[in-house]
Short mmCIF file of C-alpha atoms in Angstrom, two decimals:
data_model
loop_
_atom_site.label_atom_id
_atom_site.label_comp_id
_atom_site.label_asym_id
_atom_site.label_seq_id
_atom_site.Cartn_x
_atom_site.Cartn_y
_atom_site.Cartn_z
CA UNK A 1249 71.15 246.65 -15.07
CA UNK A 1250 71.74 250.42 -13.91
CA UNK A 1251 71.66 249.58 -10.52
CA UNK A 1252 73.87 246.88 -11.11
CA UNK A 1253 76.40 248.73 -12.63
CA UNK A 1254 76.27 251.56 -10.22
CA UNK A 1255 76.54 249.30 -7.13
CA UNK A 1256 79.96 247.55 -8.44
CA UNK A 1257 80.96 251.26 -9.40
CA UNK A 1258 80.53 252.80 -6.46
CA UNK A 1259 82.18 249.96 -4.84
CA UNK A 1260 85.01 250.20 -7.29
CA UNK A 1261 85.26 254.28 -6.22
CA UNK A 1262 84.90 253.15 -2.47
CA UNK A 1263 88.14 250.58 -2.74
CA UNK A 1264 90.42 251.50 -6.01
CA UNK A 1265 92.86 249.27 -5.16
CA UNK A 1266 90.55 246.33 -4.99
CA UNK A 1267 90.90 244.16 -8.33
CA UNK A 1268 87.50 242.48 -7.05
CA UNK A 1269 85.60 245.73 -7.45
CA UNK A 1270 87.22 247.20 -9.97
CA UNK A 1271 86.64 243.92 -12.18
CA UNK A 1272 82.75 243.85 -11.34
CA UNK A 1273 82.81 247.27 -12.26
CA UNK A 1274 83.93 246.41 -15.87
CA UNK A 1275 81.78 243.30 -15.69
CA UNK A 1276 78.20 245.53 -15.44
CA UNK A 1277 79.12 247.74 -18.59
CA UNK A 1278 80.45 244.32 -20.54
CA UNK A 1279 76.88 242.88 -19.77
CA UNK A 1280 74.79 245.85 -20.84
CA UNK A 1281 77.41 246.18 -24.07
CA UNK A 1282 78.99 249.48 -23.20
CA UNK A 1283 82.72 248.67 -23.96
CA UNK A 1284 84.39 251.63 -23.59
CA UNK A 1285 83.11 252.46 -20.32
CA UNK A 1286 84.35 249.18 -19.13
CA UNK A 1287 87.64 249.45 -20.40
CA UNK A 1288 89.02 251.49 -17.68
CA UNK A 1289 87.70 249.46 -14.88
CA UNK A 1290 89.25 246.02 -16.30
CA UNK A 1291 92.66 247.56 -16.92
CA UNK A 1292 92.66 249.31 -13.28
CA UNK A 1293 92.03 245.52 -12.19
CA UNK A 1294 94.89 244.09 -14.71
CA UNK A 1295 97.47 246.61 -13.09
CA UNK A 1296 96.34 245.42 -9.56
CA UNK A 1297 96.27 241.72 -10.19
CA UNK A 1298 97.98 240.87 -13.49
CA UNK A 1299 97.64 237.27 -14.37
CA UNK A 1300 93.59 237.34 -13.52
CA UNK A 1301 92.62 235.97 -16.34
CA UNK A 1302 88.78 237.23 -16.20
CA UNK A 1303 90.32 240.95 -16.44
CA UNK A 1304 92.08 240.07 -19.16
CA UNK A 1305 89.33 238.01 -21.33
CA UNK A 1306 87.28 241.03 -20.07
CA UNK A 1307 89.53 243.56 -21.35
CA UNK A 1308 89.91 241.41 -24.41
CA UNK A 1309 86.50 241.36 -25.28
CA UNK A 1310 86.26 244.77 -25.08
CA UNK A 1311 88.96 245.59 -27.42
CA UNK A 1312 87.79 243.26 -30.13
CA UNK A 1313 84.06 244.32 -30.06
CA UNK A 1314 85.22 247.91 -29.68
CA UNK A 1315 87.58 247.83 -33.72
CA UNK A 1316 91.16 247.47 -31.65
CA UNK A 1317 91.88 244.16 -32.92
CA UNK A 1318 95.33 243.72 -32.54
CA UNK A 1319 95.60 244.64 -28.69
CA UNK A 1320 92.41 242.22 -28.00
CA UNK A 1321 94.64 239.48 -30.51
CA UNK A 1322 97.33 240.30 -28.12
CA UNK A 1323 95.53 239.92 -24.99
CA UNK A 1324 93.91 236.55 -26.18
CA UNK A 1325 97.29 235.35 -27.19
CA UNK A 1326 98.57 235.92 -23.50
CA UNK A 1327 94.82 234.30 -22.08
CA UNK A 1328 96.06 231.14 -24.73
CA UNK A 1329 99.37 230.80 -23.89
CA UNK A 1330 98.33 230.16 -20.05
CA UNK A 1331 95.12 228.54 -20.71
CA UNK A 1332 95.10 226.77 -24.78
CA UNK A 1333 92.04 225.49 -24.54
CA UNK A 1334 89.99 228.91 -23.29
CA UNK A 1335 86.80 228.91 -25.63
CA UNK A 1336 85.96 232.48 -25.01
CA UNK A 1337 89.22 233.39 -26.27
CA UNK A 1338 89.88 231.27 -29.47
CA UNK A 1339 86.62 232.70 -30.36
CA UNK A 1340 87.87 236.39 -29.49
CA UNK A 1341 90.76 235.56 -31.41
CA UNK A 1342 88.46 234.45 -34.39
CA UNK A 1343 86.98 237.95 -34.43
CA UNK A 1344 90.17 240.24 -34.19
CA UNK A 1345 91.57 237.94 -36.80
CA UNK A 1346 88.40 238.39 -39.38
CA UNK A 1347 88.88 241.87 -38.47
CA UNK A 1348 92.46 241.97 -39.75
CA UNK A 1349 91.54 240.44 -42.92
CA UNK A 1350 93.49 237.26 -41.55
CA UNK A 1351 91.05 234.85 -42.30
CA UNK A 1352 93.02 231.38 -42.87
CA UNK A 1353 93.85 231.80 -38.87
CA UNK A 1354 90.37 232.96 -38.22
CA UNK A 1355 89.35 229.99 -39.53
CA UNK A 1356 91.89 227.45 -37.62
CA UNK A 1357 90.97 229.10 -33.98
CA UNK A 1358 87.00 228.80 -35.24
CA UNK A 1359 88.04 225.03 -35.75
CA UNK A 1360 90.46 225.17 -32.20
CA UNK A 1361 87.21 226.25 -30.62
CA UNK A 1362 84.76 223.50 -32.42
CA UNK A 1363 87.29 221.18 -30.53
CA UNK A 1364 86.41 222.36 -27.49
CA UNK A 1365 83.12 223.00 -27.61
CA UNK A 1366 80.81 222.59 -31.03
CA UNK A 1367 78.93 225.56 -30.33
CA UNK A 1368 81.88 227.21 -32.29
CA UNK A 1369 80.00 226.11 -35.52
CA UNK A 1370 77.26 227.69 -35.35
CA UNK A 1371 78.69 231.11 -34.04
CA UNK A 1372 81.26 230.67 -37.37
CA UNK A 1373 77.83 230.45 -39.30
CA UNK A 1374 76.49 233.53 -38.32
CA UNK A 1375 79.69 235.34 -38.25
CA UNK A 1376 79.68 234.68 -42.02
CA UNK A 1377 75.83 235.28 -42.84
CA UNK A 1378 76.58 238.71 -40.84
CA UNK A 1379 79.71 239.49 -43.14
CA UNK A 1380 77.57 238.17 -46.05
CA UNK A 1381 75.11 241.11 -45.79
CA UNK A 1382 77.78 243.64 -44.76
CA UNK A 1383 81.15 242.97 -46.31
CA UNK A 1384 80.71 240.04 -49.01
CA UNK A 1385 83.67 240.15 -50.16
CA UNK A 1386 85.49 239.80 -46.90
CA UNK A 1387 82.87 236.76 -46.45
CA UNK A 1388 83.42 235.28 -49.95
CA UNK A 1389 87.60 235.46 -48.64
CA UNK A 1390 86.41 233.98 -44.84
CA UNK A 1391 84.17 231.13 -46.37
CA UNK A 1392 86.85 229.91 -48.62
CA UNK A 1393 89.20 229.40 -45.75
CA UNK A 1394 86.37 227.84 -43.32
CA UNK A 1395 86.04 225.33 -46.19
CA UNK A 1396 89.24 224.18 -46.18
CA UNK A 1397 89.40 223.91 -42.42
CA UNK A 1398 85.57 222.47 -42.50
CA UNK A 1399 84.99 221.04 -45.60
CA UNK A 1400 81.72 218.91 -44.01
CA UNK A 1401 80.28 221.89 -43.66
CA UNK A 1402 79.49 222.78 -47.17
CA UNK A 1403 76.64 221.15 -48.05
CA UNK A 1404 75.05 222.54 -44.51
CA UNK A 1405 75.70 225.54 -45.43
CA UNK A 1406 72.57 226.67 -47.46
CA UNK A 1407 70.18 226.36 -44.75
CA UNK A 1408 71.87 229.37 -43.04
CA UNK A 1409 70.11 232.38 -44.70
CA UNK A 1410 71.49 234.57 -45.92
CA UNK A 1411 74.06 232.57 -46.94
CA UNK A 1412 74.30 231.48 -50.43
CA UNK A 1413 76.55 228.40 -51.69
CA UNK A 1414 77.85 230.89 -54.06
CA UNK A 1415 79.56 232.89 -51.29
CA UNK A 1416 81.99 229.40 -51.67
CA UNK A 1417 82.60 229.41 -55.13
#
């Protein structure tokens, strides 16, 4: 993955006013995880070319998985508003809204996503059996609005350990 990384970089270095570059430079740290490394490459690439939307899901990602929730909401809004049905940011959206404690509209763009692709479910699941062992409150507050949005899922829901059916009551 170094290499990788330090091939688009030096690339990116080599032409900075190349949006190509200075996106695939962003892309290597978002694979190996490193968000705030990547940060600067995908907005260098947003000033250059604006409306490409894998900057911006890029740059969105990292600002969700990085705590800045309402600029990655933000970005994801604009990604939505151009594209309604992008998967990858409904789901993004999902996170920064958990993150702001908004969890009835965490839950509708968890069920937006399902729509598109049912993957969303289980991804919800283990969003809330993560929350479960680290915040339980905030998951006891998330699983009562995913069970008015998915009230199916209820039953299912013991299989996914840690998760109790209690967290729902």
């Amino acid at each position: 993955m170094k290499e990788y990384e330090n091939n688009y970089q030096a690339k990116a270095a080599q032409e900075p006013d190349n949006p190509y570059w200075q996106y695939m430079a962003g892309e290597g740290f978002l694979q190996a995880g490193d968000y705030l490394p990547a940060m600067p490459f995908f907005e260098k690439a947003l000033e250059l070319a604006p409306y490409h939307p894998e900057s911006k899901r890029g740059c969105a990602i990292c600002l969700v998985m990085s705590g800045r929730h309402e600029q990655g909401l933000a970005l994801c809004a604009e990604l939505l508003a151009s594209v309604p049905i992008d998967f990858t940011a409904l789901l993004l959206s999902a996170e920064a809204l958990i993150g702001l404690e908004r969890h009835q509209e965490a839950a509708k763009a968890y069920s937006q996503a399902a729509a598109i692709d049912y993957e969303a479910v289980p991804l919800m699941l283990r969003k809330l059996a993560l929350l479960t062992e680290q915040e339980p409150e905030k998951a006891r507050r998330f699983a009562t609005e995913m069970d008015k949005v998915f009230p199916g899922l209820r039953p299912g829901l013991e299989q996914y350990d840690p998760i109790r059916a209690t967290t729902l009551d």
